[in-house]
PDB file of C-alpha atoms in Angstrom:
ATOM      1  CA  LEU A   1       7.684 -19.947   6.638  1.00 62.00           C
ATOM      2  CA  ASP A   2       7.418 -16.143   6.478  1.00 65.00           C
ATOM      3  CA  ALA A   3       4.089 -14.853   5.188  1.00 67.00           C
ATOM      4  CA  THR A   4       4.489 -11.095   5.606  1.00 67.00           C
ATOM      5  CA  PRO A   5       3.147  -9.099   2.620  1.00 67.00           C
ATOM      6  CA  ASN A   6       5.095  -5.962   3.530  1.00 73.00           C
ATOM      7  CA  THR A   7       8.439  -7.637   2.855  1.00 83.00           C
ATOM      8  CA  PHE A   8       7.744  -7.322  -0.865  1.00 85.00           C
ATOM      9  CA  ALA A   9       9.289  -3.849  -0.804  1.00 83.00           C
ATOM     10  CA  PHE A  10      12.474  -5.061   0.896  1.00 87.00           C
ATOM     11  CA  ALA A  11      14.085  -7.724  -1.286  1.00 91.00           C
ATOM     12  CA  ASP A  12      17.548  -6.586  -0.189  1.00 91.00           C
ATOM     13  CA  ASN A  13      16.726  -7.166   3.479  1.00 92.00           C
ATOM     14  CA  ILE A  14      15.335 -10.612   2.750  1.00 92.00           C
ATOM     15  CA  ARG A  15      18.478 -11.534   0.834  1.00 93.00           C
ATOM     16  CA  LEU A  16      20.599 -10.282   3.728  1.00 93.00           C
ATOM     17  CA  ALA A  17      18.590 -12.309   6.249  1.00 92.00           C
ATOM     18  CA  TYR A  18      19.190 -15.539   4.324  1.00 91.00           C
ATOM     19  CA  ASN A  19      22.859 -14.687   3.852  1.00 91.00           C
ATOM     20  CA  LEU A  20      23.236 -14.269   7.604  1.00 93.00           C
ATOM     21  CA  ALA A  21      21.476 -17.591   8.156  1.00 89.00           C
ATOM     22  CA  GLY A  22      24.485 -19.247   6.515  1.00 85.00           C
ATOM     23  CA  GLY A  23      24.829 -22.315   4.353  1.00 85.00           C
ATOM     24  CA  ASP A  24      23.147 -22.301   0.962  1.00 87.00           C
ATOM     25  CA  LYS A  25      19.820 -20.930   2.214  1.00 90.00           C
ATOM     26  CA  THR A  26      19.957 -17.976  -0.180  1.00 92.00           C
ATOM     27  CA  LYS A  27      20.061 -20.383  -3.120  1.00 92.00           C
ATOM     28  CA  THR A  28      17.517 -22.871  -1.807  1.00 93.00           C
ATOM     29  CA  VAL A  29      14.757 -20.647  -0.394  1.00 93.00           C
ATOM     30  CA  LYS A  30      11.470 -20.830  -2.301  1.00 94.00           C
ATOM     31  CA  ILE A  31       9.595 -17.551  -2.761  1.00 94.00           C
ATOM     32  CA  ILE A  32       5.887 -17.350  -3.594  1.00 94.00           C
ATOM     33  CA  PHE A  33       4.551 -13.965  -4.700  1.00 93.00           C
ATOM     34  CA  THR A  34       0.799 -13.463  -5.121  1.00 92.00           C
ATOM     35  CA  ALA A  35      -0.014 -10.441  -7.294  1.00 92.00           C
ATOM     36  CA  ARG A  36      -3.392  -8.758  -6.916  1.00 89.00           C
ATOM     37  CA  ASP A  37      -4.851  -5.865  -8.870  1.00 89.00           C
ATOM     38  CA  PRO A  38      -3.217  -2.786  -7.258  1.00 86.00           C
ATOM     39  CA  ILE A  39      -6.566  -1.037  -6.771  1.00 83.00           C
ATOM     40  CA  ASP A  40      -8.121  -3.955  -4.907  1.00 83.00           C
ATOM     41  CA  ARG A  41      -4.846  -4.312  -3.042  1.00 82.00           C
ATOM     42  CA  LYS A  42      -5.330  -0.814  -1.654  1.00 80.00           C
ATOM     43  CA  LEU A  43      -8.948  -1.500  -0.704  1.00 81.00           C
ATOM     44  CA  ALA A  44      -8.059  -4.547   1.402  1.00 79.00           C
ATOM     45  CA  PRO A  45      -5.673  -2.796   3.867  1.00 80.00           C
ATOM     46  CA  TYR A  46      -8.004   0.216   3.936  1.00 83.00           C
ATOM     47  CA  ASN A  47     -10.776  -2.019   5.249  1.00 83.00           C
ATOM     48  CA  GLN A  48      -8.420  -3.536   7.790  1.00 83.00           C
ATOM     49  CA  MET A  49      -7.163  -0.168   9.027  1.00 85.00           C
ATOM     50  CA  VAL A  50     -10.691   1.238   9.301  1.00 85.00           C
ATOM     51  CA  GLN A  51     -11.820  -1.686  11.435  1.00 84.00           C
ATOM     52  CA  GLU A  52      -8.784  -1.426  13.709  1.00 85.00           C
ATOM     53  CA  PHE A  53      -9.076   2.365  14.018  1.00 84.00           C
ATOM     54  CA  LYS A  54     -12.755   2.131  14.967  1.00 83.00           C
ATOM     55  CA  LYS A  55     -11.858  -0.237  17.812  1.00 83.00           C
ATOM     56  CA  ALA A  56      -9.214   1.950  19.448  1.00 79.00           C
ATOM     57  CA  LEU A  57      -9.399   5.439  17.885  1.00 77.00           C
ATOM     58  CA  ASN A  58      -5.658   5.773  18.439  1.00 77.00           C
ATOM     59  CA  ILE A  59      -4.059   8.250  16.038  1.00 76.00           C
ATOM     60  CA  THR A  60      -0.520   7.072  16.885  1.00 79.00           C
ATOM     61  CA  LYS A  61      -0.920   3.516  15.580  1.00 81.00           C
ATOM     62  CA  TRP A  62      -0.275   2.125  12.083  1.00 79.00           C
ATOM     63  CA  TYR A  63      -3.980   2.094  11.218  1.00 80.00           C
ATOM     64  CA  ALA A  64      -4.318   5.845  11.810  1.00 84.00           C
ATOM     65  CA  GLU A  65      -3.313   6.367   8.178  1.00 83.00           C
ATOM     66  CA  VAL A  66      -7.043   6.353   7.370  1.00 83.00           C
ATOM     67  CA  SER A  67      -7.905   9.058   9.919  1.00 84.00           C
ATOM     68  CA  LYS A  68      -8.357  12.757   9.288  1.00 83.00           C
ATOM     69  CA  GLU A  69      -7.091  15.577  11.485  1.00 80.00           C
ATOM     70  CA  ASP A  70     -10.482  15.820  13.198  1.00 78.00           C
ATOM     71  CA  GLY A  71     -10.388  12.119  14.076  1.00 79.00           C
ATOM     72  CA  SER A  72     -12.976  11.016  11.531  1.00 81.00           C
ATOM     73  CA  ILE A  73     -12.316   8.277   8.980  1.00 83.00           C
ATOM     74  CA  MET A  74     -11.523   9.295   5.431  1.00 82.00           C
ATOM     75  CA  SER A  75     -13.272   7.630   2.516  1.00 80.00           C
ATOM     76  CA  PHE A  76     -11.479   4.974   0.506  1.00 78.00           C
ATOM     77  CA  GLU A  77     -11.500   7.360  -2.435  1.00 77.00           C
ATOM     78  CA  ASP A  78      -9.656  10.073  -0.505  1.00 79.00           C
ATOM     79  CA  PHE A  79      -7.294   7.519   1.024  1.00 81.00           C
ATOM     80  CA  ALA A  80      -6.465   5.913  -2.318  1.00 77.00           C
ATOM     81  CA  LEU A  81      -5.872   9.109  -4.274  1.00 72.00           C
ATOM     82  CA  MET A  82      -3.972  10.850  -1.481  1.00 73.00           C
ATOM     83  CA  SER A  83      -1.565   7.934  -1.047  1.00 65.00           C
ATOM     84  CA  THR A  84      -1.206   7.008  -4.714  1.00 62.00           C
ATOM     85  CA  LEU A  85      -0.869  10.208  -6.727  1.00 55.00           C
ATOM     86  CA  PRO A  86       2.304  11.529  -5.011  1.00 47.00           C
ATOM     87  CA  VAL A  87       3.983   8.142  -5.417  1.00 50.00           C
ATOM     88  CA  THR A  88       3.330   7.691  -9.124  1.00 50.00           C
ATOM     89  CA  VAL A  89       3.746  11.299 -10.186  1.00 44.00           C
ATOM     90  CA  GLU A  90       6.651  12.440  -8.014  1.00 44.00           C
ATOM     91  CA  LYS A  91       8.245   9.007  -7.494  1.00 48.00           C
ATOM     92  CA  LYS A  92       8.807   9.885  -3.860  1.00 44.00           C
ATOM     93  CA  SER A  93       7.521   8.002  -0.822  1.00 44.00           C
ATOM     94  CA  ASN A  94       8.517   5.660   1.940  1.00 47.00           C
ATOM     95  CA  GLN A  95       9.993   2.499   0.428  1.00 46.00           C
ATOM     96  CA  GLY A  96       7.589   0.248   2.292  1.00 42.00           C
ATOM     97  CA  SER A  97       4.442   2.288   1.759  1.00 46.00           C
ATOM     98  CA  LEU A  98       1.286   0.554   0.579  1.00 43.00           C
ATOM     99  CA  SER A  99       1.357   2.507  -2.680  1.00 48.00           C
ATOM    100  CA  ARG A 100       4.932   1.604  -3.515  1.00 55.00           C
ATOM    101  CA  MET A 101       4.133  -2.059  -3.016  1.00 58.00           C
ATOM    102  CA  GLY A 102       1.374  -1.701  -5.612  1.00 69.00           C
ATOM    103  CA  LEU A 103       3.993  -0.681  -8.187  1.00 80.00           C
ATOM    104  CA  TYR A 104       4.919  -4.301  -8.789  1.00 89.00           C
ATOM    105  CA  VAL A 105       7.543  -3.875 -11.478  1.00 89.00           C
ATOM    106  CA  GLU A 106       9.616  -1.483  -9.344  1.00 87.00           C
ATOM    107  CA  ASN A 107       9.811  -4.024  -6.530  1.00 89.00           C
ATOM    108  CA  PHE A 108       9.904  -7.283  -8.461  1.00 93.00           C
ATOM    109  CA  LYS A 109      12.972  -6.306 -10.467  1.00 91.00           C
ATOM    110  CA  TYR A 110      14.950  -6.253  -7.200  1.00 92.00           C
ATOM    111  CA  TRP A 111      13.779  -9.755  -6.321  1.00 94.00           C
ATOM    112  CA  VAL A 112      15.051 -11.162  -9.608  1.00 93.00           C
ATOM    113  CA  ASN A 113      18.370  -9.399  -8.991  1.00 93.00           C
ATOM    114  CA  PHE A 114      18.805 -10.881  -5.520  1.00 94.00           C
ATOM    115  CA  PHE A 115      17.358 -14.343  -6.200  1.00 95.00           C
ATOM    116  CA  SER A 116      17.180 -16.701  -9.156  1.00 94.00           C
ATOM    117  CA  ARG A 117      13.904 -16.370 -11.044  1.00 94.00           C
ATOM    118  CA  GLN A 118      13.566 -20.140 -10.738  1.00 94.00           C
ATOM    119  CA  GLN A 119      13.216 -19.639  -6.974  1.00 95.00           C
ATOM    120  CA  ILE A 120      10.210 -17.332  -7.385  1.00 95.00           C
ATOM    121  CA  LEU A 121       6.700 -18.519  -8.195  1.00 95.00           C
ATOM    122  CA  VAL A 122       4.322 -15.714  -9.184  1.00 95.00           C
ATOM    123  CA  LEU A 123       0.643 -16.449  -8.677  1.00 94.00           C
ATOM    124  CA  SER A 124      -2.375 -14.437  -9.741  1.00 93.00           C
ATOM    125  CA  TYR A 125      -4.546 -13.531  -6.749  1.00 90.00           C
ATOM    126  CA  GLY A 126      -7.597 -13.576  -9.007  1.00 88.00           C
ATOM    127  CA  LYS A 127      -6.853 -17.105 -10.185  1.00 90.00           C
ATOM    128  CA  LEU A 128      -6.037 -18.124  -6.619  1.00 89.00           C
ATOM    129  CA  MET A 129      -9.557 -17.142  -5.574  1.00 87.00           C
ATOM    130  CA  GLU A 130     -11.236 -18.575  -8.691  1.00 89.00           C
ATOM    131  CA  GLU A 131      -9.269 -21.813  -8.958  1.00 89.00           C
ATOM    132  CA  PRO A 132      -7.779 -22.640  -5.544  1.00 89.00           C
ATOM    133  CA  THR A 133      -7.252 -26.294  -6.491  1.00 90.00           C
ATOM    134  CA  ARG A 134      -5.075 -25.323  -9.455  1.00 90.00           C
ATOM    135  CA  ALA A 135      -3.095 -22.871  -7.328  1.00 90.00           C
ATOM    136  CA  GLN A 136      -2.526 -25.570  -4.737  1.00 91.00           C
ATOM    137  CA  MET A 137      -1.231 -27.893  -7.440  1.00 92.00           C
ATOM    138  CA  GLN A 138       1.203 -25.209  -8.634  1.00 93.00           C
ATOM    139  CA  VAL A 139       2.523 -24.660  -5.112  1.00 92.00           C
ATOM    140  CA  ARG A 140       2.923 -28.412  -4.525  1.00 92.00           C
ATOM    141  CA  LYS A 141       4.975 -28.847  -7.679  1.00 93.00           C
ATOM    142  CA  PHE A 142       7.004 -25.711  -6.981  1.00 94.00           C
ATOM    143  CA  LEU A 143       7.901 -26.946  -3.497  1.00 91.00           C
ATOM    144  CA  GLY A 144       8.368 -30.524  -4.659  1.00 91.00           C
ATOM    145  CA  SER A 145       6.055 -31.863  -1.981  1.00 87.00           C
ATOM    146  CA  ASP A 146       2.637 -33.510  -2.119  1.00 84.00           C
ATOM    147  CA  LEU A 147       1.182 -31.488   0.720  1.00 79.00           C
ATOM    148  CA  PRO A 148      -2.008 -32.867   2.320  1.00 76.00           C
ATOM    149  CA  SER A 149      -5.371 -31.153   2.826  1.00 70.00           C
ATOM    150  CA  SER A 150      -6.739 -28.399   0.614  1.00 70.00           C
ATOM    151  CA  PHE A 151      -6.464 -24.644   0.291  1.00 66.00           C
ATOM    152  CA  GLU A 152      -9.103 -22.656   2.158  1.00 63.00           C
ATOM    153  CA  ASN A 153     -10.360 -19.422   0.668  1.00 59.00           C
ATOM    154  CA  ASN A 154     -10.328 -17.333   3.829  1.00 55.00           C
ATOM    155  CA  LYS A 155     -11.027 -13.654   3.223  1.00 51.00           C
ATOM    156  CA  GLY A 156      -9.697 -12.672   6.636  1.00 47.00           C
ATOM    157  CA  TYR A 157     -11.080  -9.294   7.637  1.00 45.00           C
ATOM    158  CA  LYS A 158     -14.739  -8.815   6.881  1.00 45.00           C
ATOM    159  CA  SER A 159     -14.825  -6.085   4.254  1.00 44.00           C
ATOM    160  CA  MET A 160     -16.547  -2.884   5.234  1.00 49.00           C
ATOM    161  CA  GLN A 161     -16.455  -1.542   1.704  1.00 51.00           C
ATOM    162  CA  GLU A 162     -16.282  -4.210  -0.971  1.00 55.00           C
ATOM    163  CA  TYR A 163     -16.256  -1.933  -3.999  1.00 64.00           C
ATOM    164  CA  SER A 164     -14.718   1.395  -4.910  1.00 70.00           C
ATOM    165  CA  CYS A 165     -16.571   4.186  -6.684  1.00 75.00           C
ATOM    166  CA  CYS A 166     -16.346   3.917 -10.467  1.00 79.00           C
ATOM    167  CA  ASP A 167     -14.917   7.391 -11.068  1.00 77.00           C
ATOM    168  CA  VAL A 168     -12.088   6.843  -8.590  1.00 78.00           C
ATOM    169  CA  GLN A 169     -11.442   3.337  -9.873  1.00 82.00           C
ATOM    170  CA  SER A 170     -11.072   4.841 -13.349  1.00 83.00           C
ATOM    171  CA  GLN A 171      -8.508   7.376 -12.095  1.00 80.00           C
ATOM    172  CA  LEU A 172      -6.508   4.698 -10.294  1.00 82.00           C
ATOM    173  CA  ARG A 173      -6.688   2.377 -13.302  1.00 85.00           C
ATOM    174  CA  ASP A 174      -5.084   5.049 -15.466  1.00 83.00           C
ATOM    175  CA  ILE A 175      -2.375   5.576 -12.835  1.00 81.00           C
ATOM    176  CA  PHE A 176      -1.442   1.892 -12.592  1.00 86.00           C
ATOM    177  CA  ALA A 177      -1.954   0.889 -16.252  1.00 88.00           C
ATOM    178  CA  LYS A 178       1.615   1.528 -17.456  1.00 89.00           C
ATOM    179  CA  GLN A 179       3.126  -0.010 -14.343  1.00 89.00           C
ATOM    180  CA  ASN A 180       1.019  -3.141 -14.763  1.00 92.00           C
ATOM    181  CA  GLU A 181       2.049  -3.495 -18.408  1.00 94.00           C
ATOM    182  CA  LYS A 182       5.721  -3.217 -17.458  1.00 93.00           C
ATOM    183  CA  PHE A 183       5.170  -5.912 -14.848  1.00 94.00           C
ATOM    184  CA  TYR A 184       3.599  -8.282 -17.393  1.00 94.00           C
ATOM    185  CA  ASN A 185       6.520  -7.683 -19.760  1.00 93.00           C
ATOM    186  CA  LEU A 186       9.085  -8.284 -17.019  1.00 92.00           C
ATOM    187  CA  LEU A 187       7.490 -11.630 -16.199  1.00 93.00           C
ATOM    188  CA  LYS A 188       7.734 -12.597 -19.878  1.00 89.00           C
ATOM    189  CA  SER A 189      11.347 -11.523 -20.256  1.00 84.00           C
ATOM    190  CA  VAL A 190      12.896 -13.534 -17.406  1.00 82.00           C
ATOM    191  CA  SER A 191      13.005 -17.347 -17.319  1.00 88.00           C
ATOM    192  CA  ARG A 192      10.301 -18.556 -14.947  1.00 91.00           C
ATOM    193  CA  PRO A 193       9.526 -21.807 -13.121  1.00 93.00           C
ATOM    194  CA  ALA A 194       7.895 -24.242 -15.532  1.00 91.00           C
ATOM    195  CA  ILE A 195       4.815 -24.561 -13.317  1.00 92.00           C
ATOM    196  CA  GLU A 196       4.087 -20.823 -13.419  1.00 93.00           C
ATOM    197  CA  GLN A 197       1.202 -19.676 -15.594  1.00 91.00           C
ATOM    198  CA  SER A 198       2.387 -17.871 -18.717  1.00 88.00           C
ATOM    199  CA  PRO A 199       1.498 -15.375 -19.907  1.00 91.00           C
ATOM    200  CA  PHE A 200       0.546 -13.982 -16.536  1.00 93.00           C
ATOM    201  CA  PRO A 201      -3.206 -13.201 -16.575  1.00 92.00           C
ATOM    202  CA  ASN A 202      -3.950  -9.500 -16.693  1.00 92.00           C
ATOM    203  CA  PHE A 203      -5.394  -8.040 -13.534  1.00 90.00           C
ATOM    204  CA  GLN A 204      -9.174  -7.975 -13.525  1.00 82.00           C
ATOM    205  CA  LEU A 205     -10.828  -5.060 -11.769  1.00 76.00           C
ATOM    206  CA  SER A 206     -13.560  -5.873  -9.298  1.00 76.00           C
ATOM    207  CA  GLU A 207     -16.993  -4.357  -9.631  1.00 76.00           C
ATOM    208  CA  CYS A 208     -17.367  -0.687  -8.833  1.00 77.00           C
ATOM    209  CA  ILE A 209     -20.219   1.455  -7.590  1.00 73.00           C
ATOM    210  CA  ASP A 210     -21.724   4.398  -9.415  1.00 69.00           C
ATOM    211  CA  PRO A 211     -23.057   6.425  -6.475  1.00 60.00           C
ATOM    212  CA  LEU A 212     -24.958   8.808  -8.725  1.00 55.00           C
ATOM    213  CA  ALA A 213     -26.959   6.022 -10.337  1.00 57.00           C
ATOM    214  CA  THR A 214     -29.372   5.979  -7.408  1.00 54.00           C
ATOM    215  CA  VAL A 215     -29.878   9.086  -5.321  1.00 55.00           C
ATOM    216  CA  LEU A 216     -31.036   8.237  -1.826  1.00 60.00           C
ATOM    217  CA  PRO A 217     -31.969  10.558   1.047  1.00 62.00           C
ATOM    218  CA  ASN A 218     -29.680  11.117   3.988  1.00 67.00           C
ATOM    219  CA  ILE A 219     -29.942   8.230   6.412  1.00 70.00           C
ATOM    220  CA  HIS A 220     -29.777   8.539  10.170  1.00 70.00           C
ATOM    221  CA  MET A 221     -29.904   5.260  12.078  1.00 70.00           C
ATOM    222  CA  VAL A 222     -30.787   4.908  15.755  1.00 74.00           C
ATOM    223  CA  GLY A 223     -31.389   1.854  17.903  1.00 70.00           C
ATOM    224  CA  ALA A 224     -30.280  -1.740  18.371  1.00 68.00           C
ATOM    225  CA  GLY A 225     -28.824  -3.612  15.400  1.00 65.00           C
ATOM    226  CA  THR A 226     -27.826  -0.490  13.513  1.00 67.00           C
ATOM    227  CA  SER A 227     -24.230  -1.676  13.049  1.00 68.00           C
ATOM    228  CA  GLN A 228     -25.241  -4.753  11.060  1.00 70.00           C
ATOM    229  CA  LEU A 229     -27.696  -2.776   8.946  1.00 74.00           C
ATOM    230  CA  ALA A 230     -25.159   0.009   8.415  1.00 69.00           C
ATOM    231  CA  ASP A 231     -22.519  -2.538   7.331  1.00 68.00           C
ATOM    232  CA  TRP A 232     -24.905  -3.845   4.708  1.00 70.00           C
ATOM    233  CA  LEU A 233     -25.765  -0.350   3.425  1.00 69.00           C
ATOM    234  CA  PHE A 234     -22.116   0.690   3.385  1.00 64.00           C
ATOM    235  CA  LYS A 235     -21.011  -2.349   1.368  1.00 61.00           C
ATOM    236  CA  ASN A 236     -23.734  -1.624  -1.180  1.00 61.00           C
ATOM    237  CA  GLY A 237     -22.514   1.905  -1.787  1.00 58.00           C
ATOM    238  CA  VAL A 238     -25.336   3.753  -0.049  1.00 61.00           C
ATOM    239  CA  CYS A 239     -22.770   5.632   2.028  1.00 57.00           C
ATOM    240  CA  CYS A 240     -20.283   6.165  -0.762  1.00 52.00           C
ATOM    241  CA  PRO A 241     -18.933   9.679  -0.042  1.00 47.00           C
ATOM    242  CA  GLN A 242     -18.613  10.571  -3.699  1.00 44.00           C
ATOM    243  CA  ALA A 243     -22.407  10.823  -3.907  1.00 43.00           C
ATOM    244  CA  VAL A 244     -21.949  14.281  -2.435  1.00 44.00           C
ATOM    245  CA  LYS A 245     -18.544  15.686  -3.351  1.00 44.00           C
ATOM    246  CA  ARG A 246     -16.125  15.808  -0.401  1.00 44.00           C
ATOM    247  CA  GLU A 247     -18.770  14.511   1.996  1.00 44.00           C
ATOM    248  CA  PRO A 248     -17.000  13.000   5.027  1.00 44.00           C
ATOM    249  CA  ILE A 249     -17.835   9.560   6.330  1.00 44.00           C
ATOM    250  CA  VAL A 250     -19.547   9.574   9.703  1.00 42.00           C
ATOM    251  CA  TYR A 251     -19.844   5.893  10.399  1.00 39.00           C
TER     252      TYR A 251
END
């Protein structure tokens, strides 16, 4: 069992690994791909990197992608637009970058070239969270095994910022819209496992925050317990940096 999300951008390497394993493993491996809305998909690793960076403040590690030159942490809005716009407009970036992995159609077409579509089950992340029992049933039938126990909805890292600002979400939605539509069409055009949901449900954006809806004063917190209170304020958009244009996060 290999459950590494980053391998999505390297279908050729995965095919090579199973070829080197010998036998008929390339033809018998079962691949499960869970597709999440690309915007939310960027928010999740952002939260993870921020938490890891705050622990060590090491600008040489993988999580330093969210840090600025002065060592402060950039907002999700700056992070998302900085890493997404060059990829979608110029079509140039590291193959395994987070943004490239959000361009599902570009990556998935390689998987269906290297493996039979019948070997690949595509699940909707949204449906996985909403209907875990149904998703578990799909996986059981796909694997041909009545696996015991039940699926646990474990969110993993505690989110620091659960929602993106509405204006930035709108910009990202426009960026990913055409790519998402191509992905839906690709899933329709290639024969799929019978258990897979069809048509694939369109990605549903999570809620967003309009930071200008409520104007609050600057907040300076001192004393015991400020981290928990600050977490709560941050997740509710009080510290959304778009409230004041280009305001850095000091958190």
